[in-house]
Coordinates of C-alpha atoms and ligand atoms in Angstrom, one line a residue:
Chain A
M1 CA 43.0 197.5 -115.7
A2 CA 42.2 199.2 -112.4
A3 CA 45.3 197.8 -111.0
E4 CA 47.4 199.2 -113.8
I5 CA 46.0 202.6 -113.3
S6 CA 46.6 202.5 -109.6
T7 CA 50.3 201.4 -110.1
A8 CA 50.7 204.2 -112.6
Q9 CA 49.3 206.6 -110.1
T10 CA 51.5 205.4 -107.2
S11 CA 54.7 205.6 -109.3
S12 CA 53.8 209.1 -110.5
A13 CA 53.0 210.0 -106.9
A14 CA 56.5 208.7 -105.9
V15 CA 58.1 210.8 -108.6
D16 CA 56.2 213.9 -107.3
V17 CA 57.5 213.2 -103.8
I18 CA 61.1 212.9 -105.1
V19 CA 60.8 216.1 -107.1
M20 CA 59.4 217.9 -104.1
V21 CA 62.2 216.7 -101.8
L22 CA 64.9 217.6 -104.4
R23 CA 63.4 221.0 -104.8
R24 CA 63.3 221.6 -101.1
L25 CA 66.9 220.4 -100.8
F26 CA 67.9 222.7 -103.6
F27 CA 66.4 225.7 -101.9
S28 CA 67.9 224.8 -98.6
A29 CA 71.4 224.5 -100.2
V30 CA 71.1 227.8 -102.0
G31 CA 69.8 229.5 -98.8
L32 CA 72.7 228.1 -96.8
G33 CA 75.1 229.2 -99.6
I34 CA 73.8 232.8 -99.4
L35 CA 74.2 232.7 -95.6
F36 CA 77.8 231.4 -96.0
A37 CA 78.5 234.2 -98.5
L38 CA 77.2 236.8 -96.1
W39 CA 79.3 235.3 -93.4
W40 CA 82.4 235.4 -95.6
F41 CA 81.6 239.0 -96.6
G42 CA 81.3 240.0 -93.0
G43 CA 84.6 238.3 -92.2
W44 CA 86.2 240.1 -95.1
L45 CA 84.9 243.4 -93.9
L46 CA 86.3 242.8 -90.4
E47 CA 89.6 241.8 -91.9
S48 CA 89.9 244.7 -94.3
N49 CA 89.3 247.4 -91.6
P50 CA 92.4 247.9 -89.4
A51 CA 90.1 248.9 -86.5
T52 CA 88.4 245.5 -86.5
M53 CA 91.1 243.3 -87.9
S54 CA 91.7 241.5 -84.6
F55 CA 88.1 240.0 -84.9
A56 CA 88.9 238.5 -88.3
D57 CA 88.8 235.0 -86.8
F58 CA 85.0 235.3 -86.9
G59 CA 85.1 234.7 -90.6
P60 CA 84.3 231.3 -92.1
F61 CA 87.8 230.1 -92.9
P62 CA 89.4 230.8 -89.5
T63 CA 86.3 229.2 -87.9
I64 CA 86.7 226.1 -90.0
D65 CA 90.3 226.0 -89.0
A66 CA 89.2 226.0 -85.3
V67 CA 86.9 223.1 -85.7
P68 CA 89.4 220.2 -85.3
Y69 CA 90.7 221.7 -82.0
M70 CA 87.2 222.2 -80.6
V71 CA 86.2 218.7 -81.5
Q72 CA 89.4 216.8 -80.6
S73 CA 89.9 218.6 -77.3
G74 CA 86.4 217.5 -76.3
T75 CA 85.5 221.1 -75.6
L76 CA 82.6 221.1 -77.8
L77 CA 81.2 217.8 -76.7
D78 CA 81.6 218.6 -73.0
A79 CA 79.9 222.0 -73.4
S80 CA 77.1 220.5 -75.5
Q81 CA 76.6 217.7 -72.9
A82 CA 76.5 220.2 -70.0
S83 CA 74.0 222.4 -71.8
G84 CA 72.0 219.4 -73.0
Y85 CA 71.7 218.1 -69.5
R86 CA 70.4 221.5 -68.2
L87 CA 68.1 221.8 -71.2
G88 CA 66.7 218.3 -70.7
I89 CA 66.0 218.6 -67.0
G90 CA 64.5 222.1 -67.5
L91 CA 62.3 221.1 -70.3
L92 CA 61.2 218.0 -68.5
L93 CA 60.2 220.0 -65.5
A94 CA 58.4 222.4 -67.8
I95 CA 56.5 219.5 -69.5
V96 CA 55.5 217.8 -66.2
T97 CA 54.2 221.1 -64.8
G98 CA 52.9 222.6 -68.1
I99 CA 50.7 219.7 -69.1
P100 CA 48.7 219.5 -65.9
V101 CA 48.5 223.2 -65.6
G102 CA 47.3 223.3 -69.3
I103 CA 44.7 220.5 -68.5
L104 CA 43.5 222.6 -65.6
M105 CA 43.2 225.6 -67.8
G106 CA 41.4 223.6 -70.4
R107 CA 39.0 221.8 -68.1
S108 CA 38.2 224.3 -65.3
K109 CA 36.5 227.5 -66.2
V110 CA 37.2 229.0 -62.8
F111 CA 40.9 228.2 -63.0
R112 CA 41.1 229.6 -66.5
K113 CA 39.5 232.9 -65.5
L114 CA 41.6 233.1 -62.4
S115 CA 44.9 232.3 -64.0
N116 CA 44.6 234.1 -67.4
T117 CA 45.8 237.5 -66.4
P118 CA 48.6 236.4 -64.0
F119 CA 49.8 233.9 -66.6
Q120 CA 49.8 236.4 -69.4
F121 CA 51.7 238.8 -67.2
L122 CA 54.3 236.2 -66.1
R123 CA 54.7 235.0 -69.7
M124 CA 55.8 238.4 -70.8
V125 CA 58.6 238.7 -68.3
S126 CA 61.9 237.7 -69.9
P127 CA 63.0 234.4 -68.2
L128 CA 66.5 236.0 -67.8
S129 CA 65.1 238.6 -65.5
W130 CA 64.5 235.9 -62.9
E131 CA 68.2 235.2 -62.7
P132 CA 69.0 237.1 -59.5
I133 CA 66.0 235.6 -57.8
A134 CA 66.9 232.1 -59.1
V135 CA 70.4 232.4 -57.8
I136 CA 69.2 233.3 -54.4
A137 CA 66.4 230.7 -54.3
M138 CA 68.3 227.8 -55.7
P139 CA 71.2 226.1 -53.8
T140 CA 73.4 225.8 -56.9
W141 CA 74.0 227.7 -60.1
D142 CA 73.2 224.7 -62.1
Q143 CA 69.7 224.5 -60.5
A144 CA 69.3 228.2 -61.0
I145 CA 69.8 227.8 -64.7
I146 CA 67.5 224.9 -64.9
F147 CA 64.9 227.0 -63.1
L148 CA 65.3 229.7 -65.7
I149 CA 64.8 227.3 -68.5
S150 CA 61.7 225.9 -66.9
M151 CA 60.3 229.3 -66.5
A152 CA 60.8 230.0 -70.2
A153 CA 59.5 226.7 -71.4
V154 CA 56.5 226.1 -69.2
W155 CA 54.2 228.6 -70.9
P156 CA 54.2 227.3 -74.4
V157 CA 53.5 223.8 -73.1
A158 CA 50.7 224.9 -70.8
F159 CA 49.0 227.2 -73.3
A160 CA 49.3 224.6 -76.1
T161 CA 47.8 221.9 -73.9
A162 CA 44.9 224.1 -73.0
A163 CA 44.3 225.0 -76.7
G164 CA 44.4 221.4 -77.6
L165 CA 41.7 220.6 -75.0
A166 CA 39.5 223.4 -76.1
K167 CA 39.3 221.9 -79.6
L168 CA 38.1 218.5 -78.4
D169 CA 34.7 217.5 -79.7
R170 CA 32.6 217.0 -76.6
A171 CA 30.5 214.4 -78.3
W172 CA 33.6 212.1 -78.3
F173 CA 33.2 211.8 -74.6
K174 CA 29.6 210.9 -75.0
V175 CA 30.3 208.3 -77.7
A176 CA 33.1 206.8 -75.6
R177 CA 31.0 206.6 -72.4
N178 CA 28.2 205.2 -74.5
L179 CA 30.5 202.4 -75.7
G180 CA 31.5 201.6 -72.1
A181 CA 34.7 203.6 -71.7
S182 CA 36.1 204.0 -68.2
W183 CA 37.6 207.3 -67.1
W184 CA 41.1 205.8 -67.8
D185 CA 40.0 204.7 -71.3
I186 CA 38.8 208.2 -72.1
L187 CA 42.1 209.7 -71.0
K188 CA 44.3 207.1 -72.8
E189 CA 42.3 206.5 -76.0
I190 CA 40.6 209.9 -76.5
I191 CA 42.2 212.8 -74.7
L192 CA 45.8 212.0 -75.1
P193 CA 45.8 211.1 -78.8
A194 CA 43.5 214.0 -79.5
I195 CA 45.8 216.6 -77.9
A196 CA 49.2 215.0 -78.6
F197 CA 49.7 217.2 -81.6
D198 CA 49.1 220.4 -79.7
V199 CA 51.2 219.4 -76.8
M200 CA 54.0 218.5 -79.1
T201 CA 53.7 221.8 -80.9
G202 CA 53.9 223.5 -77.5
I203 CA 57.0 221.4 -76.6
R204 CA 58.6 222.5 -79.9
L205 CA 58.0 226.1 -79.0
A206 CA 59.3 225.5 -75.5
L207 CA 62.4 223.9 -76.8
G208 CA 63.0 226.9 -79.1
V209 CA 62.8 229.4 -76.2
A210 CA 64.7 227.2 -73.8
W211 CA 67.5 226.8 -76.3
I212 CA 67.6 230.6 -76.7
V213 CA 67.6 231.2 -73.0
I214 CA 70.2 228.7 -72.1
V215 CA 73.2 230.5 -73.7
P216 CA 72.9 233.8 -71.8
A217 CA 71.9 231.9 -68.7
E218 CA 75.2 230.1 -68.8
F219 CA 77.2 233.3 -69.1
L220 CA 77.3 233.6 -65.3
G221 CA 78.4 231.5 -62.3
I222 CA 79.3 228.2 -64.0
T223 CA 82.3 226.7 -65.8
S224 CA 80.6 224.4 -68.3
G225 CA 78.1 224.6 -71.1
L226 CA 77.9 226.3 -74.5
G227 CA 77.2 229.7 -73.0
Y228 CA 80.2 229.4 -70.8
T229 CA 82.4 228.3 -73.8
I230 CA 81.3 231.5 -75.6
Q231 CA 82.1 233.6 -72.7
D232 CA 85.4 231.8 -72.1
S233 CA 86.5 232.1 -75.8
R234 CA 85.7 235.8 -75.8
E235 CA 87.8 236.5 -72.7
N236 CA 90.7 234.6 -74.2
L237 CA 90.2 236.3 -77.6
M238 CA 89.7 233.0 -79.3
Y239 CA 87.2 234.2 -81.8
G240 CA 87.5 231.1 -84.0
D241 CA 86.5 228.9 -81.1
L242 CA 83.6 231.3 -80.3
A243 CA 82.4 231.1 -83.9
V244 CA 82.6 227.3 -83.8
T245 CA 80.4 227.3 -80.7
I246 CA 77.9 229.5 -82.3
L247 CA 77.8 227.1 -85.3
A248 CA 77.3 224.2 -82.9
I249 CA 74.5 226.0 -81.1
G250 CA 72.8 226.6 -84.4
I251 CA 73.2 223.0 -85.7
I252 CA 72.1 221.4 -82.4
G253 CA 69.0 223.6 -82.3
F254 CA 68.2 222.9 -85.9
L255 CA 68.4 219.1 -85.3
M256 CA 66.3 219.2 -82.1
D257 CA 63.7 221.3 -83.9
G258 CA 63.7 218.7 -86.8
I259 CA 63.1 215.9 -84.3
C260 CA 60.2 217.9 -82.8
L261 CA 58.8 218.5 -86.3
A262 CA 58.9 214.8 -87.1
L263 CA 57.1 214.0 -83.9
I264 CA 54.5 216.6 -84.6
K265 CA 53.9 215.1 -88.0
R266 CA 53.7 211.7 -86.4
F267 CA 51.0 212.9 -83.9
S268 CA 49.1 215.0 -86.3
W269 CA 45.7 213.9 -87.4
H270 CA 44.4 217.2 -88.6
R271 CA 43.4 217.9 -92.2
N272 CA 43.5 221.4 -93.5
Chain B
M1 CA 23.9 185.2 -83.2
S2 CA 20.2 185.6 -83.7
R3 CA 18.2 187.2 -80.9
S4 CA 14.8 188.7 -80.9
G5 CA 15.4 192.0 -79.1
V6 CA 14.0 193.3 -75.9
Q7 CA 10.8 194.7 -74.5
I8 CA 11.4 198.4 -73.9
S9 CA 9.2 200.2 -71.4
V10 CA 9.4 203.9 -70.6
Q11 CA 7.4 204.8 -67.6
D12 CA 6.2 208.2 -66.5
L13 CA 9.3 209.8 -67.7
T14 CA 9.6 213.5 -66.8
H15 CA 12.6 215.8 -67.4
R16 CA 13.8 219.3 -66.7
Y17 CA 17.3 220.6 -67.3
S18 CA 17.3 222.6 -64.1
S19 CA 15.2 222.5 -61.0
R20 CA 13.7 225.9 -61.8
G21 CA 13.8 225.6 -65.6
P22 CA 11.0 224.5 -67.9
V23 CA 9.8 220.9 -68.1
T24 CA 11.3 219.4 -71.2
F25 CA 8.7 216.7 -71.4
D26 CA 6.1 215.4 -69.0
Q27 CA 4.9 211.9 -68.2
V28 CA 6.2 210.1 -71.3
N29 CA 5.1 206.5 -71.5
L30 CA 6.3 204.2 -74.3
E31 CA 6.3 200.5 -74.9
S32 CA 8.2 198.8 -77.7
K33 CA 8.0 195.1 -78.5
P34 CA 11.2 193.0 -78.9
G35 CA 12.8 193.6 -82.3
E36 CA 10.5 196.5 -83.2
V37 CA 11.5 199.6 -85.1
L38 CA 9.9 202.6 -83.3
A39 CA 10.0 206.0 -84.7
I40 CA 9.4 209.1 -82.6
I41 CA 8.4 212.1 -84.8
G42 CA 8.2 215.6 -83.6
R43 CA 9.1 219.2 -84.3
S44 CA 12.5 220.4 -83.2
G45 CA 12.6 221.5 -79.6
C46 CA 9.9 219.1 -78.3
G47 CA 12.5 217.1 -76.4
K48 CA 13.3 214.1 -78.7
S49 CA 17.1 214.3 -78.2
T50 CA 16.7 214.7 -74.5
L51 CA 14.4 211.6 -74.4
L52 CA 17.0 209.6 -76.3
H53 CA 19.9 210.7 -74.1
I54 CA 17.9 209.5 -71.1
M55 CA 17.1 206.2 -72.8
A56 CA 20.8 205.8 -73.5
G57 CA 21.7 206.4 -69.8
L58 CA 23.7 209.5 -70.8
L59 CA 21.3 211.8 -68.9
A60 CA 19.3 211.2 -65.7
P61 CA 15.5 211.6 -65.8
T62 CA 13.9 213.9 -63.2
S63 CA 11.4 211.1 -62.5
G64 CA 10.3 207.9 -64.1
S65 CA 12.2 205.0 -65.5
I66 CA 13.3 203.0 -68.6
R67 CA 13.5 199.3 -68.6
L68 CA 14.8 196.8 -71.1
N69 CA 13.3 193.4 -70.2
N70 CA 13.0 194.6 -66.6
I71 CA 16.6 195.8 -66.4
E72 CA 16.6 199.5 -65.6
V73 CA 18.7 201.9 -67.7
K74 CA 20.7 204.0 -65.2
E75 CA 24.0 204.6 -66.9
P76 CA 25.5 204.2 -70.4
S77 CA 26.2 200.7 -71.5
P78 CA 27.2 199.0 -74.8
K79 CA 23.9 197.2 -74.5
W80 CA 22.0 200.4 -75.3
V81 CA 23.9 202.5 -77.8
M82 CA 23.1 205.9 -79.3
M83 CA 24.0 207.3 -82.7
F84 CA 23.9 211.1 -83.2
Q85 CA 23.2 213.5 -86.1
A86 CA 26.9 213.8 -86.8
P87 CA 29.1 210.6 -86.8
H88 CA 31.6 212.0 -84.3
L89 CA 34.3 209.6 -85.3
F90 CA 37.8 209.6 -83.8
P91 CA 39.8 211.2 -86.5
W92 CA 43.2 209.9 -85.4
M93 CA 42.0 206.3 -85.9
Q94 CA 41.4 204.5 -89.1
V95 CA 38.0 203.0 -89.9
S96 CA 38.7 199.6 -88.3
Q97 CA 40.1 201.2 -85.2
N98 CA 37.0 203.4 -84.8
V99 CA 34.8 200.4 -85.2
G100 CA 36.7 198.3 -82.7
I101 CA 37.1 200.9 -80.0
G102 CA 34.2 199.7 -77.9
L103 CA 35.5 196.2 -77.9
K104 CA 38.9 197.6 -76.8
F105 CA 37.2 199.4 -73.9
A106 CA 35.6 196.1 -73.0
N107 CA 39.1 194.4 -73.0
F108 CA 38.4 191.9 -75.8
A109 CA 41.3 189.9 -77.1
E110 CA 43.1 191.4 -80.1
D111 CA 42.0 188.6 -82.5
K112 CA 38.5 188.6 -81.3
I113 CA 38.3 192.3 -81.9
R114 CA 39.7 191.9 -85.4
E115 CA 37.2 189.2 -86.2
R116 CA 34.2 191.1 -85.0
V117 CA 35.4 194.4 -86.6
E118 CA 35.9 192.7 -89.9
K119 CA 32.4 191.1 -89.8
T120 CA 30.8 194.4 -88.9
I121 CA 32.6 196.4 -91.5
K122 CA 31.3 194.0 -94.1
L123 CA 27.8 194.3 -92.7
V124 CA 27.8 198.1 -93.4
D125 CA 29.5 197.7 -96.8
L126 CA 32.8 199.4 -96.0
E127 CA 35.2 196.5 -96.6
E128 CA 37.4 198.5 -99.0
F129 CA 37.7 201.4 -96.6
A130 CA 38.7 199.3 -93.5
E131 CA 42.2 200.8 -93.4
S132 CA 41.2 204.3 -94.6
N133 CA 41.5 207.5 -92.6
V134 CA 37.9 208.4 -91.6
Q135 CA 38.5 212.0 -92.7
D136 CA 38.8 210.7 -96.2
L137 CA 35.2 209.3 -96.3
S138 CA 32.0 210.9 -97.4
G139 CA 29.4 211.9 -94.9
G140 CA 27.3 208.8 -95.6
Q141 CA 30.3 206.5 -95.3
Q142 CA 31.3 208.2 -92.0
Q143 CA 27.8 207.6 -90.7
R144 CA 28.2 204.0 -91.7
V145 CA 31.4 203.8 -89.7
A146 CA 29.5 205.2 -86.7
L147 CA 26.8 202.6 -87.3
A148 CA 29.4 199.8 -87.3
R149 CA 31.0 201.3 -84.2
S150 CA 27.6 200.8 -82.4
L151 CA 26.7 197.5 -84.0
V152 CA 30.0 195.8 -83.2
M153 CA 28.9 195.9 -79.5
E154 CA 25.8 193.8 -80.4
P155 CA 23.5 196.1 -78.5
E156 CA 20.0 195.2 -77.6
M157 CA 18.7 198.6 -78.4
L158 CA 20.1 201.2 -80.9
L159 CA 18.9 204.8 -80.4
L160 CA 19.2 207.0 -83.5
D161 CA 18.9 210.7 -83.2
E162 CA 18.2 212.1 -86.7
P163 CA 21.2 210.2 -87.9
F164 CA 20.6 210.8 -91.6
S165 CA 19.4 214.4 -91.6
A166 CA 22.8 215.8 -92.8
L167 CA 23.0 213.4 -95.8
D168 CA 21.9 213.8 -99.4
A169 CA 18.7 212.1 -100.5
F170 CA 20.3 209.0 -102.2
T171 CA 22.7 208.3 -99.4
R172 CA 19.9 208.7 -96.8
A173 CA 17.6 206.3 -98.7
S174 CA 20.2 203.6 -98.8
L175 CA 21.2 204.0 -95.2
Q176 CA 17.5 204.0 -94.1
K177 CA 17.0 200.7 -95.9
D178 CA 20.3 199.1 -94.6
V179 CA 19.9 200.2 -91.0
R180 CA 16.4 198.7 -90.9
S181 CA 17.4 195.4 -92.4
I182 CA 20.5 195.1 -90.3
A183 CA 18.6 195.7 -87.1
K184 CA 16.0 193.2 -88.2
S185 CA 18.6 190.6 -89.0
M186 CA 20.5 191.1 -85.7
G187 CA 17.3 191.3 -83.6
I188 CA 18.1 194.8 -82.3
N189 CA 15.4 197.2 -81.2
L190 CA 15.6 200.4 -83.0
V191 CA 14.3 203.7 -81.7
I192 CA 14.7 206.4 -84.3
V193 CA 14.0 210.0 -83.7
T194 CA 13.2 212.1 -86.7
H195 CA 11.4 215.1 -87.9
S196 CA 10.9 213.5 -91.3
I197 CA 7.6 211.7 -91.8
D198 CA 9.0 209.9 -94.9
E199 CA 11.8 208.5 -92.8
A200 CA 9.3 207.2 -90.2
V201 CA 7.2 205.5 -93.0
L202 CA 10.2 204.0 -94.7
M203 CA 11.9 202.6 -91.5
A204 CA 9.4 202.1 -88.7
D205 CA 7.0 199.4 -87.6
R206 CA 5.3 201.9 -85.5
A207 CA 5.5 205.7 -85.1
V208 CA 4.6 207.9 -82.2
I209 CA 4.1 211.6 -82.4
M210 CA 5.6 213.9 -79.8
A211 CA 4.4 217.4 -79.6
G212 CA 3.8 220.3 -77.4
S213 CA 5.8 222.1 -74.8
P214 CA 6.4 220.4 -72.5
G215 CA 6.5 217.5 -75.0
K216 CA 4.0 214.7 -74.7
I217 CA 3.4 211.5 -76.7
K218 CA 0.2 212.4 -78.7
E219 CA -0.6 209.7 -81.2
E220 CA 0.6 206.3 -82.3
I221 CA 0.3 204.8 -85.7
M222 CA 1.1 201.3 -86.9
V223 CA 3.2 201.2 -90.1
E224 CA 2.2 197.9 -91.5
L225 CA 4.1 197.7 -94.7
P226 CA 6.2 195.0 -96.4
E227 CA 10.0 195.0 -96.0
E228 CA 10.5 196.4 -99.5
R229 CA 9.4 200.0 -99.2
T230 CA 9.9 202.8 -101.7
A231 CA 8.6 206.3 -101.4
Q232 CA 6.5 205.9 -104.6
D233 CA 4.6 202.8 -103.4
P234 CA 0.9 203.7 -103.1
E235 CA 0.7 201.8 -99.8
V236 CA 3.6 203.9 -98.5
Q237 CA 2.0 207.0 -99.8
K238 CA -1.3 206.2 -98.0
I239 CA 0.3 205.7 -94.6
R240 CA 2.4 208.8 -95.2
G241 CA -0.7 210.8 -95.8
H242 CA -2.3 209.4 -92.7
L243 CA 0.7 210.2 -90.6
M244 CA 1.0 213.7 -92.0
E245 CA -2.6 214.4 -91.2
T246 CA -2.3 213.0 -87.6
F247 CA 0.9 214.9 -87.1
R248 CA -0.7 218.2 -88.2
Q249 CA -3.7 217.6 -85.9
A250 CA -1.5 216.7 -83.0
S251 CA 0.7 219.7 -83.3
T252 CA -2.0 222.2 -83.9
A253 CA -4.1 221.0 -81.0
T254 CA -1.5 222.2 -78.6
H255 CA -1.1 225.7 -80.0
Ligands
ADP301 N1 21.7 221.1 -72.3 C1 20.5 221.8 -72.2 N2 20.3 222.6 -71.2 C2 19.1 223.3 -71.1 N3 18.1 223.2 -72.0 C3 18.3 222.3 -73.0 C4 19.5 221.6 -73.2 N4 19.4 220.8 -74.3 C5 18.2 221.1 -74.8 N5 17.5 222.0 -74.1 C6 16.1 222.5 -74.3 O1 15.2 221.4 -74.1 C7 14.3 221.4 -75.1 C8 14.3 220.1 -75.9 O2 15.5 220.0 -76.6 P1 15.8 218.7 -77.5 O3 15.7 217.5 -76.6 O4 17.1 219.0 -78.1 O5 14.7 218.7 -78.6 P2 14.6 218.1 -80.0 O6 15.7 217.0 -80.1 O7 13.3 217.5 -80.2 O8 14.9 219.2 -81.0 C9 14.5 222.6 -76.0 O9 13.7 223.7 -75.6 C10 15.9 223.0 -75.7 O10 16.2 224.3 -75.8
MG302 MG1 17.3 216.9 -81.5

């Protein structure tokens, strides 16, 4: 009897989940449809005004026409790889500096007090404003861009790590020590799993800013990357190619964010 | 495994939180026989939690010592484990992982951990929740997990700091009974700190009263009752009255 009830409950729970997913897909599809319609309308406006007619390739159908060339020529892939490489290194640097800095902020009162004002100040400076300095300080343009990305991405990681540490129940350490935990055990079994969710949330934010910063950062000094491709298409009046690149930036960003979200879910133990 | 517990001796224990701060308690002396359940009763603020933290090696005394069968307690160890008012479970681990964490710290083999965890979870009556998320359990069940997490280490002494005070009366009663009988069957010394005289009567073999500021051990009362104890039992009522009266006298004498 009990078993029957529980099977009935699981199957109805499964139905609920399917309904929820379908509903979400439906709304996503409709939302995308509206976006596409607006895009199309914008393209139509450009096309129907003689003053802007030369920009008509921004519209959806010329853009779709430009996709095969962008893909087959390898332009899109090369540009994505170049940007992805800079993003990856920049983000990695931001993570390996942001987490220790966040731990310092979370664990040391003196460091927290000392660093709070300068960090809040630095955080408010647009990462792109460092560009002239980065170009002088770094031997190559590539490294300058990576530096800019790190500057943008380090704050969310550091602040999220500190916030995660602040939420730890201090009694966990007492319990762990009581049960014979070593310093290493406490780090591995208590601190890291406890803050993984917050750190991952910070990384997601960092990825978001880094992805936004990378395009304008690639406008100057280099001949690869999605930012460069935008600049290059603009100069050659290839507006269809430009729109395809924008589309690619959006899709890649969306996918990376989705991966981060999945990881956040994986590391989350919080109940609301 | 059937042991008989340890002789606990607390000698001239004095504590202050800072060198210029007030004395938390002064010259505390306690003895407890192997396998005994000792209750320490006192008003809040008289230093009971501090005393237990020192007994668990989580806090250093200002002077004096604690010995278990002549081994001095100087640092935390799975041989002397403390349980707190709140369960403080690790919410990212399921019940069985919480229970096994101490064995993991001690580098036990995977299958040995599984075996001991399973046995201990059964002991505290949580078999059906072994794979549950601890956040889905009730307060009483969570405290049972915390109990299992301590018991799995097979400690010689279990220190309980008002562990049931946040629970409802029914849950509290069943835990009081179970904790006592488990400790007796495993041969573990229990030291339970409480501000509830009822709890002391239902659980202890002996109760001491701590009072004053700085706190001192004032009185000691034997609780000689059969294993089956209920609050309505006239014998229980009698000792309860006696304890109540002694407690009142001990605490008024200092004010
Ligand atoms: N970490 C601490 N630092 C300074 N004083 C403390 C600390 N913890 C407790 N005290 C003080 O020590 C005294 C005893 O506290 P405690 O041991 O918690 O008593 P009880 O458990 O009996 O309520 C209280 O006056 C309390 O304010
Ligand atoms: Mg207390």
